[in-house]
mmCIF file of C-alpha atoms in Angstrom:
data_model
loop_
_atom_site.group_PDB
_atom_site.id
_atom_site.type_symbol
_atom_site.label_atom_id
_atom_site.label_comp_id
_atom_site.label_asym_id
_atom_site.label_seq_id
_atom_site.Cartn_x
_atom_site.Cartn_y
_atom_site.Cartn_z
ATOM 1 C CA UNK A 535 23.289 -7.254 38.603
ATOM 2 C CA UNK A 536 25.626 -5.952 41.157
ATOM 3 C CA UNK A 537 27.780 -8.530 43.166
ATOM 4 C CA UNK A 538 26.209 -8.759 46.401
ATOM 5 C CA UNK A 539 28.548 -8.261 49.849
ATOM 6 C CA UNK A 540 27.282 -11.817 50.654
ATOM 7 C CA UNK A 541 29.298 -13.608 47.025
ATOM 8 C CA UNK A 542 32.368 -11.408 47.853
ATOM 9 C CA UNK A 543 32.485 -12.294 52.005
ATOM 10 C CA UNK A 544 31.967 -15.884 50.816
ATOM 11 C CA UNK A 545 34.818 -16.030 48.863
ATOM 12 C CA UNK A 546 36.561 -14.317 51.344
ATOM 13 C CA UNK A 547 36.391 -16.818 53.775
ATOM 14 C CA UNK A 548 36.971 -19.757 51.374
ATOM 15 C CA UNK A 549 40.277 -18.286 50.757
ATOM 16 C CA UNK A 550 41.217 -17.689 54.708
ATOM 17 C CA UNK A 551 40.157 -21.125 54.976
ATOM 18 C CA UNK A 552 42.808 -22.112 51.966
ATOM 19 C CA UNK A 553 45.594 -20.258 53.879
ATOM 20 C CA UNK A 554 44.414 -21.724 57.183
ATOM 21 C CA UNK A 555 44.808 -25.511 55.152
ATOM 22 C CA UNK A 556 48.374 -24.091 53.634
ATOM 23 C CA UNK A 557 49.269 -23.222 57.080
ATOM 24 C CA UNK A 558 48.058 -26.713 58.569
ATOM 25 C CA UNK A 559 50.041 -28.329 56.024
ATOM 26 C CA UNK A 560 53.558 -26.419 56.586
ATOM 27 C CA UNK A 561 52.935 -26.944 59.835
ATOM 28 C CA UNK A 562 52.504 -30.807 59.684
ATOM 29 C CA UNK A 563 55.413 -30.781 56.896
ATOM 30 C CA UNK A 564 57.528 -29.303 59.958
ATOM 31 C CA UNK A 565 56.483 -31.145 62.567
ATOM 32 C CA UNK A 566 56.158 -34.135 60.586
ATOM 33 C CA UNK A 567 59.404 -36.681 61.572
ATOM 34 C CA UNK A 568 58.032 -35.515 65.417
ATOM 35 C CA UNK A 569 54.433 -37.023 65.121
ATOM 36 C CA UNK A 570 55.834 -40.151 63.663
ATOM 37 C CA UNK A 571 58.465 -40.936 66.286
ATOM 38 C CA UNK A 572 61.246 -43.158 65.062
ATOM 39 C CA UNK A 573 58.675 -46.391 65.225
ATOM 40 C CA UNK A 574 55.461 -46.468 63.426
ATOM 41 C CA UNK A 575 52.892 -48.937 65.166
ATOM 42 C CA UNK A 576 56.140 -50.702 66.564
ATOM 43 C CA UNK A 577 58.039 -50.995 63.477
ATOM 44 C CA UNK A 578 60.969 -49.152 62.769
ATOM 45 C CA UNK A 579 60.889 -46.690 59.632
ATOM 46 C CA UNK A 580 63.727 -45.115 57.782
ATOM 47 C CA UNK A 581 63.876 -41.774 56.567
ATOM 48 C CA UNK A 582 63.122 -42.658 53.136
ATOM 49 C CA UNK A 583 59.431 -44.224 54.065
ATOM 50 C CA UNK A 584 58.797 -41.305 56.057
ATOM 51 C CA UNK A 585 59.154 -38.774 53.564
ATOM 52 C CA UNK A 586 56.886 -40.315 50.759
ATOM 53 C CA UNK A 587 54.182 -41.067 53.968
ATOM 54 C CA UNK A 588 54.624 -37.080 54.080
ATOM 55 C CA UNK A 589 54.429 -36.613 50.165
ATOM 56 C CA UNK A 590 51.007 -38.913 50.222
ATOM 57 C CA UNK A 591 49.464 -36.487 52.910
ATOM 58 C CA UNK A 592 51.056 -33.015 51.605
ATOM 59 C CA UNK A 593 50.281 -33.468 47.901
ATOM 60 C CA UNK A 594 46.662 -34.534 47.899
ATOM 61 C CA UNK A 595 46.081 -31.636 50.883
ATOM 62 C CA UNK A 596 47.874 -29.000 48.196
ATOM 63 C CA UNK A 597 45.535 -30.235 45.007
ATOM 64 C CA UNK A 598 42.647 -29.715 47.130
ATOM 65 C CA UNK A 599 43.902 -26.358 48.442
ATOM 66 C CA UNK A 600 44.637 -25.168 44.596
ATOM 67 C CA UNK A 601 41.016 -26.892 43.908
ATOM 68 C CA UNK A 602 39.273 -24.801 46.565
ATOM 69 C CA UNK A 603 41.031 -21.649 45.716
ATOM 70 C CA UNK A 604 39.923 -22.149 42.046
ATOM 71 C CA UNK A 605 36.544 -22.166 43.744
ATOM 72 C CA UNK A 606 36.637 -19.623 45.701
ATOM 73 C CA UNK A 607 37.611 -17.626 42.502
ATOM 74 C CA UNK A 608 34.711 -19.074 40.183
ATOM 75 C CA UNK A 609 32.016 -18.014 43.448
ATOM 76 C CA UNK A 610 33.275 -14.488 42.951
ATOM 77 C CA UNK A 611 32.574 -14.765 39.731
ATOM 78 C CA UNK A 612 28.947 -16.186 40.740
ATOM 79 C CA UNK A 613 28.880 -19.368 38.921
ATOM 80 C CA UNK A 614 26.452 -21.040 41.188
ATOM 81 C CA UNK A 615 28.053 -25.215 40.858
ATOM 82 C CA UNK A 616 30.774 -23.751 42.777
ATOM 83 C CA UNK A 617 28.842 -22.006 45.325
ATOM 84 C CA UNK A 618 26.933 -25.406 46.239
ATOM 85 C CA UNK A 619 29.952 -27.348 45.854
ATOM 86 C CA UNK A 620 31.577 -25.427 48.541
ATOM 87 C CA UNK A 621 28.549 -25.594 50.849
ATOM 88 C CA UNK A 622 28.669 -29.124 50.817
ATOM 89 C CA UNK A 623 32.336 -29.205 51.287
ATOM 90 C CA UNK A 624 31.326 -26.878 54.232
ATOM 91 C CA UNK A 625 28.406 -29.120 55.368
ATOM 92 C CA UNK A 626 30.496 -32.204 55.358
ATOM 93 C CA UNK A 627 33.675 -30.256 57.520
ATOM 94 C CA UNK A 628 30.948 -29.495 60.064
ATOM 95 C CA UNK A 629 29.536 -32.769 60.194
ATOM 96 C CA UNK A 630 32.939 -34.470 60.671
ATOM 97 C CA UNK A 631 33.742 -31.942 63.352
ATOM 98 C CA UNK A 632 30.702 -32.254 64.821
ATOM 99 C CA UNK A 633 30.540 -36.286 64.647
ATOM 100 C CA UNK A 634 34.464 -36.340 65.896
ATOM 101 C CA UNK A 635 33.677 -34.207 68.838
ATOM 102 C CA UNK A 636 30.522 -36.113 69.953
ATOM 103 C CA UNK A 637 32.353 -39.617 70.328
ATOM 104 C CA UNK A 638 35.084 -37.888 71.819
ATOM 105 C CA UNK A 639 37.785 -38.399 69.424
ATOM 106 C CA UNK A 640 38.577 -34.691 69.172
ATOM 107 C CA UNK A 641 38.680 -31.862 71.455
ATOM 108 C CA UNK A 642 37.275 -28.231 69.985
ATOM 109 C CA UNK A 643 40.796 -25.901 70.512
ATOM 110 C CA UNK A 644 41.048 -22.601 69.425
ATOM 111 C CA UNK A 645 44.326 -22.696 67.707
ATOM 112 C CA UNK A 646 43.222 -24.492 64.764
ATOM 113 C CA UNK A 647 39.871 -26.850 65.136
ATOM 114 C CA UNK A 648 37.562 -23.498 66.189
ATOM 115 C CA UNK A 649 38.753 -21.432 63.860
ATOM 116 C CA UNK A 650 38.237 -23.685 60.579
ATOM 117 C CA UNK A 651 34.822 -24.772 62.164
ATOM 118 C CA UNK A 652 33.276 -21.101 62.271
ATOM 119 C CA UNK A 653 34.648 -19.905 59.016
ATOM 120 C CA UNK A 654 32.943 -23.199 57.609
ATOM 121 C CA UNK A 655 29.824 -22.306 59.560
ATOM 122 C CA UNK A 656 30.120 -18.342 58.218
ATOM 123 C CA UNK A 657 30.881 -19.679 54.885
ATOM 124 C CA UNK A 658 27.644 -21.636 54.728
ATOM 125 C CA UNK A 659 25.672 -18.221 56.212
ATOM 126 C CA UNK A 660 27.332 -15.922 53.728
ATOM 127 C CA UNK A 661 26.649 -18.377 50.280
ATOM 128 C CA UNK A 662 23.668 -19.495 51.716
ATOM 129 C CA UNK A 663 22.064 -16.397 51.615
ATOM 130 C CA UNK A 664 18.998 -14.836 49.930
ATOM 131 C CA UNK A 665 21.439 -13.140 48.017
ATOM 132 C CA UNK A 666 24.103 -14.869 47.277
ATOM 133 C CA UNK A 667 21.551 -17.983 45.288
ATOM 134 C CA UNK A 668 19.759 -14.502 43.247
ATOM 135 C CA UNK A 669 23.266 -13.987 42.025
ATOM 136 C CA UNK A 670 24.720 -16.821 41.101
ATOM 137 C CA UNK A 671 21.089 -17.774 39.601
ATOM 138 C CA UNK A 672 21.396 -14.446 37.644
ATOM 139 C CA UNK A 673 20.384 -15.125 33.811
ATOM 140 C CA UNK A 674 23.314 -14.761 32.234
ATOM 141 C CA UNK A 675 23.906 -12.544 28.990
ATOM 142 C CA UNK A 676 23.978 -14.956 25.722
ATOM 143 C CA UNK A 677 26.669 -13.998 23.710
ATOM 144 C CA UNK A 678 26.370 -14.621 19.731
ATOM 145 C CA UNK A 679 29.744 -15.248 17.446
ATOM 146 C CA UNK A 680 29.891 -13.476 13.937
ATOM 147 C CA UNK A 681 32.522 -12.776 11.505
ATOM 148 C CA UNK A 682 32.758 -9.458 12.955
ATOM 149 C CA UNK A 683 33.510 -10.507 17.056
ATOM 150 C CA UNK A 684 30.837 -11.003 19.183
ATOM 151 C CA UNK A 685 27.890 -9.610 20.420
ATOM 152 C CA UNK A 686 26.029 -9.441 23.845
ATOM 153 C CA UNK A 687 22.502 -9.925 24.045
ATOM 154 C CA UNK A 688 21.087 -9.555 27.800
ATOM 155 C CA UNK A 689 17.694 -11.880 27.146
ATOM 156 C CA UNK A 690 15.141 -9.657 27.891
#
């Protein structure tokens, strides 16, 4: 079965969404002593404390990066775990957005907050898709090991 435009636009966007996060996180990494200030809820940090409170965000942020790039990889490939898996990491971006908006904790901007939203949104219309779920549902070919390499059988 041929990949549809739908598994490879999917894909696509999950990795612009891992170079958006890689972006967000240089970006915080640079900025990072600034958003602190010198106190931190009125006590006074050194520079020491600072950097390991910037190792426990960066780190954990760069796993899940590496994690969703992995992902993004194993969709194009049309292995359908990871297609759901990133729909529901989709579904649960919009959701925050959406919750964080309504009680008025967070303003929608288009530097950074409208951007991630709609490629989460287009993510979920491009995997969602008709085609997309036919391909990643695919039967697979088995494959049988013998003493001479192995074989391909397509099922049918």
């Amino acid at each position: 079965m041929k990949r549809p435009a739908a598994v490879t636009m999917g894909a696509v966007l999950v990795v612009l969404r891992v170079v958006g996060g890689a972006i967000w996180l240089i970006e915080l990494a640079v900025s990072w002593r600034s958003l602190l200030g010198e106190e931190f809820d009125g006590v006074e940090v050194d520079a020491e404390t600072v950097n390991v409170l910037l190792l426990v965000v960066v780190v954990p942020g760069a796993v899940i990066l590496l994690v969703e790039l992995v992902l993004a990889w194993l969709i194009f490939l049309g292995v359908n775990w990871a297609r759901i898996v990133v729909m529901l990491f989709a579904t649960l971006s919009i959701s925050v957005s959406f919750v964080t908006w309504w009680v008025g904790d967070q303003e929608l901007h288009l530097d950074f907050t409208l951007v991630t939203l709609s490629l989460d949104i287009l993510v979920m219309l491009a995997l969602s898709s008709r085609a997309a779920r036919a391909y990643a549902r695919r039967p697979k070919p088995r494959t049988i090991r013998g003493a001479t390499g192995s074989t391909e059988l397509d099922g049918s």
